[in-house]
Amino acid sequence: MKIIRVSSYEELSRKAAELIAAQIILKPDCVLGLATGSTPIGTYRNLVQKYRQGELDFSEVTTFNLDEYLDLTPDHPQSYRYFMNSNLFSQVNLRSERTHVPDGCAQDPAAYGAEYDQAIRDHGGIDLQLLGIGNNGHIAFNEPCDRFVPETHVVELKESTIEANKRFFNSVEEVPTKAITLGIASIMQAKKVLLIADGKGKKDAVEKSFFGPVCPEVPASVLQLHPDLTVICNVD
Ligand code: PGA
């Protein structure tokens, strides 16, 4: 595990984008695992800038996103598909058919989850997985729990997550209470993992995850077992 401590959000975003850019340059047809939330926005902005400056070509890149709210259509402004389209996909030369975000409106989410995991395997697995971290130590929507759930699955969001995400909605009642998320095994199978944490509010989650015991009550702690984990944090 490599922990890079930085002192600003700008530095965090620049360093994260540099690592992702290096992955794309080294393997132009790589598979990126992508995340939503406020933290990656600066990373995506830096990647878009690199693309505009002619430093990056996304034409052969494939992407898989971590999660999606259940029952939000792709055109809903708070859906993660919409977020990705606005913040990255529409800004670079990624081919839309190579971008994957779980379908929150799938008729049978359990069967759909298995198909999503299979699609990742069919593409040779994720080369680099970008992750944020929740204040409660969640990764993707793998909430604190009494066991690690390996595969892509539907989750009930914790009150703390609904509370943290209500800032994006008009009211707390509008925040979906369920989501579909990549599971822990799907995340751990990525060849490289890059986790970004920004703000003092994440300090406790970072400490528990990377300096405490590995346990499902702190989902990100499982990453201590990953052979190629980089954490970039601005939490002091
Ligand atoms: P944030 O969310 O980037 O909006 O803080 C991270 C997460 O909940 O995984």
mmCIF file of C-alpha atoms and ligand atoms in Angstrom:
data_model
loop_
_atom_site.group_PDB
_atom_site.id
_atom_site.type_symbol
_atom_site.label_atom_id
_atom_site.label_comp_id
_atom_site.label_asym_id
_atom_site.label_seq_id
_atom_site.Cartn_x
_atom_site.Cartn_y
_atom_site.Cartn_z
ATOM 1 C CA MET A 1 0.000 0.000 0.000
ATOM 2 C CA LYS A 2 1.279 3.425 -0.907
ATOM 3 C CA ILE A 3 -0.183 6.460 0.854
ATOM 4 C CA ILE A 4 0.441 9.852 -0.712
ATOM 5 C CA ARG A 5 -0.477 12.742 1.564
ATOM 6 C CA VAL A 6 -1.171 16.004 -0.198
ATOM 7 C CA SER A 7 -2.171 19.399 1.100
ATOM 8 C CA SER A 8 -4.846 20.537 -1.314
ATOM 9 C CA TYR A 9 -7.705 19.226 -3.394
ATOM 10 C CA GLU A 10 -5.973 20.569 -6.512
ATOM 11 C CA GLU A 11 -2.846 18.527 -5.791
ATOM 12 C CA LEU A 12 -4.924 15.433 -5.073
ATOM 13 C CA SER A 13 -6.812 15.858 -8.354
ATOM 14 C CA ARG A 14 -3.638 16.476 -10.353
ATOM 15 C CA LYS A 15 -1.824 13.445 -8.926
ATOM 16 C CA ALA A 16 -4.812 11.135 -9.393
ATOM 17 C CA ALA A 17 -5.200 12.293 -13.007
ATOM 18 C CA GLU A 18 -1.472 11.736 -13.613
ATOM 19 C CA LEU A 19 -1.754 8.119 -12.475
ATOM 20 C CA ILE A 20 -4.824 7.485 -14.629
ATOM 21 C CA ALA A 21 -3.161 9.219 -17.594
ATOM 22 C CA ALA A 22 -0.080 7.016 -17.153
ATOM 23 C CA GLN A 23 -2.319 3.952 -17.255
ATOM 24 C CA ILE A 24 -3.933 5.100 -20.518
ATOM 25 C CA ILE A 25 -0.581 5.947 -22.100
ATOM 26 C CA LEU A 26 0.964 2.607 -21.095
ATOM 27 C CA LYS A 27 -2.081 0.621 -22.242
ATOM 28 C CA PRO A 28 -4.280 2.605 -24.651
ATOM 29 C CA ASP A 29 -6.966 -0.108 -24.632
ATOM 30 C CA CYS A 30 -7.093 -0.319 -20.845
ATOM 31 C CA VAL A 31 -10.211 -0.888 -18.753
ATOM 32 C CA LEU A 32 -10.810 1.836 -16.188
ATOM 33 C CA GLY A 33 -13.075 1.426 -13.182
ATOM 34 C CA LEU A 34 -14.612 4.814 -12.440
ATOM 35 C CA ALA A 35 -16.263 6.469 -9.473
ATOM 36 C CA THR A 36 -18.750 9.279 -8.902
ATOM 37 C CA GLY A 37 -19.157 11.687 -5.971
ATOM 38 C CA SER A 38 -17.599 15.096 -5.381
ATOM 39 C CA THR A 39 -14.035 13.882 -4.911
ATOM 40 C CA PRO A 40 -13.315 12.654 -8.476
ATOM 41 C CA ILE A 41 -14.657 15.795 -10.167
ATOM 42 C CA GLY A 42 -11.241 17.517 -10.072
ATOM 43 C CA THR A 43 -9.546 14.351 -11.325
ATOM 44 C CA TYR A 44 -11.914 14.208 -14.296
ATOM 45 C CA ARG A 45 -11.339 17.929 -14.946
ATOM 46 C CA ASN A 46 -7.585 17.303 -15.121
ATOM 47 C CA LEU A 47 -8.084 14.346 -17.459
ATOM 48 C CA VAL A 48 -10.280 16.455 -19.753
ATOM 49 C CA GLN A 49 -7.584 19.132 -19.787
ATOM 50 C CA LYS A 50 -4.919 16.574 -20.701
ATOM 51 C CA TYR A 51 -7.166 15.329 -23.506
ATOM 52 C CA ARG A 52 -7.712 18.868 -24.824
ATOM 53 C CA GLN A 53 -3.960 19.466 -24.753
ATOM 54 C CA GLY A 54 -3.504 16.393 -26.935
ATOM 55 C CA GLU A 55 -1.782 14.367 -24.187
ATOM 56 C CA LEU A 56 -4.426 11.661 -23.933
ATOM 57 C CA ASP A 57 -6.445 9.516 -26.310
ATOM 58 C CA PHE A 58 -9.478 7.700 -24.895
ATOM 59 C CA SER A 59 -10.573 6.120 -28.181
ATOM 60 C CA GLU A 60 -9.604 2.579 -27.151
ATOM 61 C CA VAL A 61 -10.406 2.903 -23.447
ATOM 62 C CA THR A 62 -13.289 0.969 -21.857
ATOM 63 C CA THR A 63 -14.879 2.097 -18.608
ATOM 64 C CA PHE A 64 -17.007 0.438 -15.944
ATOM 65 C CA ASN A 65 -18.577 2.530 -13.213
ATOM 66 C CA LEU A 66 -18.942 1.296 -9.678
ATOM 67 C CA ASP A 67 -22.552 1.968 -8.907
ATOM 68 C CA GLU A 68 -25.892 3.572 -9.659
ATOM 69 C CA TYR A 69 -28.972 4.538 -7.684
ATOM 70 C CA LEU A 70 -31.876 2.153 -8.120
ATOM 71 C CA ASP A 71 -34.779 3.479 -10.185
ATOM 72 C CA LEU A 72 -33.066 6.646 -11.436
ATOM 73 C CA THR A 73 -33.168 6.791 -15.227
ATOM 74 C CA PRO A 74 -29.933 7.678 -17.076
ATOM 75 C CA ASP A 75 -31.295 11.132 -17.933
ATOM 76 C CA HIS A 76 -32.047 11.979 -14.279
ATOM 77 C CA PRO A 77 -29.594 14.757 -13.322
ATOM 78 C CA GLN A 78 -28.618 12.897 -10.136
ATOM 79 C CA SER A 79 -28.071 9.552 -11.820
ATOM 80 C CA TYR A 80 -24.466 8.437 -11.995
ATOM 81 C CA ARG A 81 -24.777 7.876 -15.757
ATOM 82 C CA TYR A 82 -25.709 11.550 -16.093
ATOM 83 C CA PHE A 83 -22.811 12.557 -13.818
ATOM 84 C CA MET A 84 -20.317 10.574 -15.883
ATOM 85 C CA ASN A 85 -21.670 11.861 -19.187
ATOM 86 C CA SER A 86 -21.360 15.462 -17.968
ATOM 87 C CA ASN A 87 -18.047 15.276 -16.130
ATOM 88 C CA LEU A 88 -16.067 13.015 -18.415
ATOM 89 C CA PHE A 89 -17.656 10.954 -21.173
ATOM 90 C CA SER A 90 -18.973 13.843 -23.265
ATOM 91 C CA GLN A 91 -15.762 15.834 -22.803
ATOM 92 C CA VAL A 92 -13.276 13.324 -24.230
ATOM 93 C CA ASN A 93 -13.154 10.911 -27.153
ATOM 94 C CA LEU A 94 -14.440 7.904 -25.215
ATOM 95 C CA ARG A 95 -16.764 5.828 -27.376
ATOM 96 C CA SER A 96 -20.147 5.706 -25.704
ATOM 97 C CA GLU A 97 -20.525 1.971 -26.337
ATOM 98 C CA ARG A 98 -17.368 1.413 -24.310
ATOM 99 C CA THR A 99 -18.734 3.195 -21.245
ATOM 100 C CA HIS A 100 -20.644 1.105 -18.719
ATOM 101 C CA VAL A 101 -22.630 2.339 -15.740
ATOM 102 C CA PRO A 102 -24.843 -0.155 -13.880
ATOM 103 C CA ASP A 103 -28.466 0.110 -14.994
ATOM 104 C CA GLY A 104 -30.441 1.271 -11.977
ATOM 105 C CA CYS A 105 -33.665 0.439 -13.793
ATOM 106 C CA ALA A 106 -32.815 -3.189 -14.635
ATOM 107 C CA GLN A 107 -35.916 -5.418 -14.380
ATOM 108 C CA ASP A 108 -34.073 -8.088 -12.432
ATOM 109 C CA PRO A 109 -31.192 -6.378 -10.619
ATOM 110 C CA ALA A 110 -29.779 -9.666 -9.240
ATOM 111 C CA ALA A 111 -29.456 -11.225 -12.719
ATOM 112 C CA TYR A 112 -28.243 -7.900 -14.071
ATOM 113 C CA GLY A 113 -25.494 -7.750 -11.393
ATOM 114 C CA ALA A 114 -24.155 -11.133 -12.510
ATOM 115 C CA GLU A 115 -24.155 -9.918 -16.127
ATOM 116 C CA TYR A 116 -22.268 -6.756 -15.152
ATOM 117 C CA ASP A 117 -19.572 -8.784 -13.352
ATOM 118 C CA GLN A 118 -19.353 -11.092 -16.380
ATOM 119 C CA ALA A 119 -18.982 -8.126 -18.741
ATOM 120 C CA ILE A 120 -16.014 -6.906 -16.672
ATOM 121 C CA ARG A 121 -14.430 -10.353 -16.880
ATOM 122 C CA ASP A 122 -15.134 -10.529 -20.622
ATOM 123 C CA HIS A 123 -13.148 -7.317 -21.040
ATOM 124 C CA GLY A 124 -10.189 -8.872 -19.244
ATOM 125 C CA GLY A 125 -10.874 -7.245 -15.848
ATOM 126 C CA ILE A 126 -10.269 -3.730 -14.610
ATOM 127 C CA ASP A 127 -6.731 -2.396 -15.025
ATOM 128 C CA LEU A 128 -7.127 0.604 -12.738
ATOM 129 C CA GLN A 129 -10.002 1.169 -10.345
ATOM 130 C CA LEU A 130 -10.597 4.693 -9.062
ATOM 131 C CA LEU A 131 -12.406 4.832 -5.708
ATOM 132 C CA GLY A 132 -13.695 7.447 -3.317
ATOM 133 C CA ILE A 133 -14.450 6.606 0.296
ATOM 134 C CA GLY A 134 -17.517 7.382 2.381
ATOM 135 C CA ASN A 135 -17.349 9.023 5.802
ATOM 136 C CA ASN A 136 -18.415 5.621 7.151
ATOM 137 C CA GLY A 137 -15.669 3.777 5.232
ATOM 138 C CA HIS A 138 -17.879 2.572 2.391
ATOM 139 C CA ILE A 139 -16.411 1.938 -1.055
ATOM 140 C CA ALA A 140 -18.786 2.213 -3.984
ATOM 141 C CA PHE A 141 -22.060 1.506 -2.137
ATOM 142 C CA ASN A 142 -20.624 -1.332 -0.073
ATOM 143 C CA GLU A 143 -21.887 -0.093 3.261
ATOM 144 C CA PRO A 144 -20.616 -1.184 6.696
ATOM 145 C CA CYS A 145 -22.024 -4.654 7.146
ATOM 146 C CA ASP A 146 -21.379 -7.939 8.943
ATOM 147 C CA ARG A 147 -19.810 -9.585 5.882
ATOM 148 C CA PHE A 148 -18.064 -8.601 2.674
ATOM 149 C CA VAL A 149 -20.459 -9.114 -0.254
ATOM 150 C CA PRO A 150 -18.335 -10.263 -3.194
ATOM 151 C CA GLU A 151 -20.481 -9.701 -6.290
ATOM 152 C CA THR A 152 -22.433 -6.803 -7.826
ATOM 153 C CA HIS A 153 -25.607 -6.494 -5.769
ATOM 154 C CA VAL A 154 -28.424 -4.265 -4.583
ATOM 155 C CA VAL A 155 -27.952 -2.471 -1.264
ATOM 156 C CA GLU A 156 -30.091 -0.456 1.109
ATOM 157 C CA LEU A 157 -28.241 2.797 1.711
ATOM 158 C CA LYS A 158 -27.333 3.686 5.284
ATOM 159 C CA GLU A 159 -28.889 6.765 6.866
ATOM 160 C CA SER A 160 -25.430 8.338 7.015
ATOM 161 C CA THR A 161 -24.973 7.880 3.249
ATOM 162 C CA ILE A 162 -28.440 9.263 2.469
ATOM 163 C CA GLU A 163 -27.657 12.214 4.749
ATOM 164 C CA ALA A 164 -24.259 12.771 3.030
ATOM 165 C CA ASN A 165 -25.798 12.602 -0.452
ATOM 166 C CA LYS A 166 -28.880 14.727 0.166
ATOM 167 C CA ARG A 167 -26.847 17.799 -0.828
ATOM 168 C CA PHE A 168 -27.305 16.737 -4.442
ATOM 169 C CA PHE A 169 -31.115 16.523 -4.202
ATOM 170 C CA ASN A 170 -33.861 19.037 -3.396
ATOM 171 C CA SER A 171 -34.748 17.184 -0.205
ATOM 172 C CA VAL A 172 -33.735 14.098 1.744
ATOM 173 C CA GLU A 173 -36.994 12.389 0.654
ATOM 174 C CA GLU A 174 -35.781 12.494 -2.954
ATOM 175 C CA VAL A 175 -32.556 10.575 -2.224
ATOM 176 C CA PRO A 176 -33.005 6.981 -3.432
ATOM 177 C CA THR A 177 -32.780 4.473 -0.594
ATOM 178 C CA LYS A 178 -31.323 1.674 -2.705
ATOM 179 C CA ALA A 179 -28.483 1.318 -5.169
ATOM 180 C CA ILE A 180 -26.727 -1.305 -7.243
ATOM 181 C CA THR A 181 -23.020 -1.594 -6.579
ATOM 182 C CA LEU A 182 -19.981 -3.566 -7.539
ATOM 183 C CA GLY A 183 -19.132 -5.987 -4.752
ATOM 184 C CA ILE A 184 -15.927 -6.310 -2.813
ATOM 185 C CA ALA A 185 -14.485 -9.148 -4.931
ATOM 186 C CA SER A 186 -15.210 -7.247 -8.142
ATOM 187 C CA ILE A 187 -13.280 -4.268 -6.728
ATOM 188 C CA MET A 188 -10.458 -6.377 -5.281
ATOM 189 C CA GLN A 189 -9.937 -8.113 -8.638
ATOM 190 C CA ALA A 190 -8.879 -4.826 -10.258
ATOM 191 C CA LYS A 191 -5.178 -4.939 -11.080
ATOM 192 C CA LYS A 192 -4.525 -1.548 -9.505
ATOM 193 C CA VAL A 193 -6.653 0.461 -7.082
ATOM 194 C CA LEU A 194 -6.410 4.219 -6.622
ATOM 195 C CA LEU A 195 -8.410 5.628 -3.710
ATOM 196 C CA ILE A 196 -8.820 9.364 -3.242
ATOM 197 C CA ALA A 197 -9.986 10.985 0.003
ATOM 198 C CA ASP A 198 -10.465 14.698 0.451
ATOM 199 C CA GLY A 199 -11.331 16.760 3.512
ATOM 200 C CA LYS A 200 -11.059 16.453 7.288
ATOM 201 C CA GLY A 201 -14.391 14.625 7.334
ATOM 202 C CA LYS A 202 -12.650 11.645 5.716
ATOM 203 C CA LYS A 203 -9.737 11.501 8.192
ATOM 204 C CA ASP A 204 -11.399 9.026 10.527
ATOM 205 C CA ALA A 205 -12.484 6.768 7.638
ATOM 206 C CA VAL A 206 -8.931 6.807 6.206
ATOM 207 C CA GLU A 207 -7.380 5.980 9.572
ATOM 208 C CA LYS A 208 -9.789 3.162 10.332
ATOM 209 C CA SER A 209 -9.526 1.762 6.799
ATOM 210 C CA PHE A 210 -5.785 1.738 6.357
ATOM 211 C CA PHE A 211 -4.414 1.589 9.901
ATOM 212 C CA GLY A 212 -7.085 -0.501 11.652
ATOM 213 C CA PRO A 213 -8.235 -4.106 11.428
ATOM 214 C CA VAL A 214 -9.613 -5.509 8.170
ATOM 215 C CA CYS A 215 -13.345 -5.983 8.829
ATOM 216 C CA PRO A 216 -16.634 -5.623 6.918
ATOM 217 C CA GLU A 217 -17.794 -2.947 9.362
ATOM 218 C CA VAL A 218 -15.178 -0.747 7.620
ATOM 219 C CA PRO A 219 -15.533 -1.891 3.997
ATOM 220 C CA ALA A 220 -12.494 0.033 2.668
ATOM 221 C CA SER A 221 -10.244 -1.822 5.136
ATOM 222 C CA VAL A 222 -10.294 -4.839 2.796
ATOM 223 C CA LEU A 223 -8.102 -2.807 0.438
ATOM 224 C CA GLN A 224 -5.192 -3.413 2.843
ATOM 225 C CA LEU A 225 -5.111 -6.869 1.220
ATOM 226 C CA HIS A 226 -4.844 -5.477 -2.308
ATOM 227 C CA PRO A 227 -1.384 -5.966 -3.847
ATOM 228 C CA ASP A 228 -1.342 -2.649 -5.724
ATOM 229 C CA LEU A 229 -3.168 0.036 -3.752
ATOM 230 C CA THR A 230 -2.398 3.750 -3.876
ATOM 231 C CA VAL A 231 -4.227 6.128 -1.550
ATOM 232 C CA ILE A 232 -4.012 9.852 -2.221
ATOM 233 C CA CYS A 233 -5.393 11.804 0.691
ATOM 234 C CA ASN A 234 -5.872 15.400 1.700
ATOM 235 C CA VAL A 235 -7.423 14.880 5.119
ATOM 236 C CA ASP A 236 -5.237 16.825 7.614
HETATM 237 P P1 PGA B 1 -17.674 12.000 -2.092
HETATM 238 O O1 PGA B 1 -18.223 10.521 -1.928
HETATM 239 O O2 PGA B 1 -16.566 11.939 -3.104
HETATM 240 O O3 PGA B 1 -18.851 12.773 -2.586
HETATM 241 O O4 PGA B 1 -17.206 12.429 -0.752
HETATM 242 C C1 PGA B 1 -17.336 9.466 -1.818
HETATM 243 C C2 PGA B 1 -18.084 8.200 -1.521
HETATM 244 O O5 PGA B 1 -19.135 8.256 -0.849
HETATM 245 O O6 PGA B 1 -17.618 7.128 -1.931
#
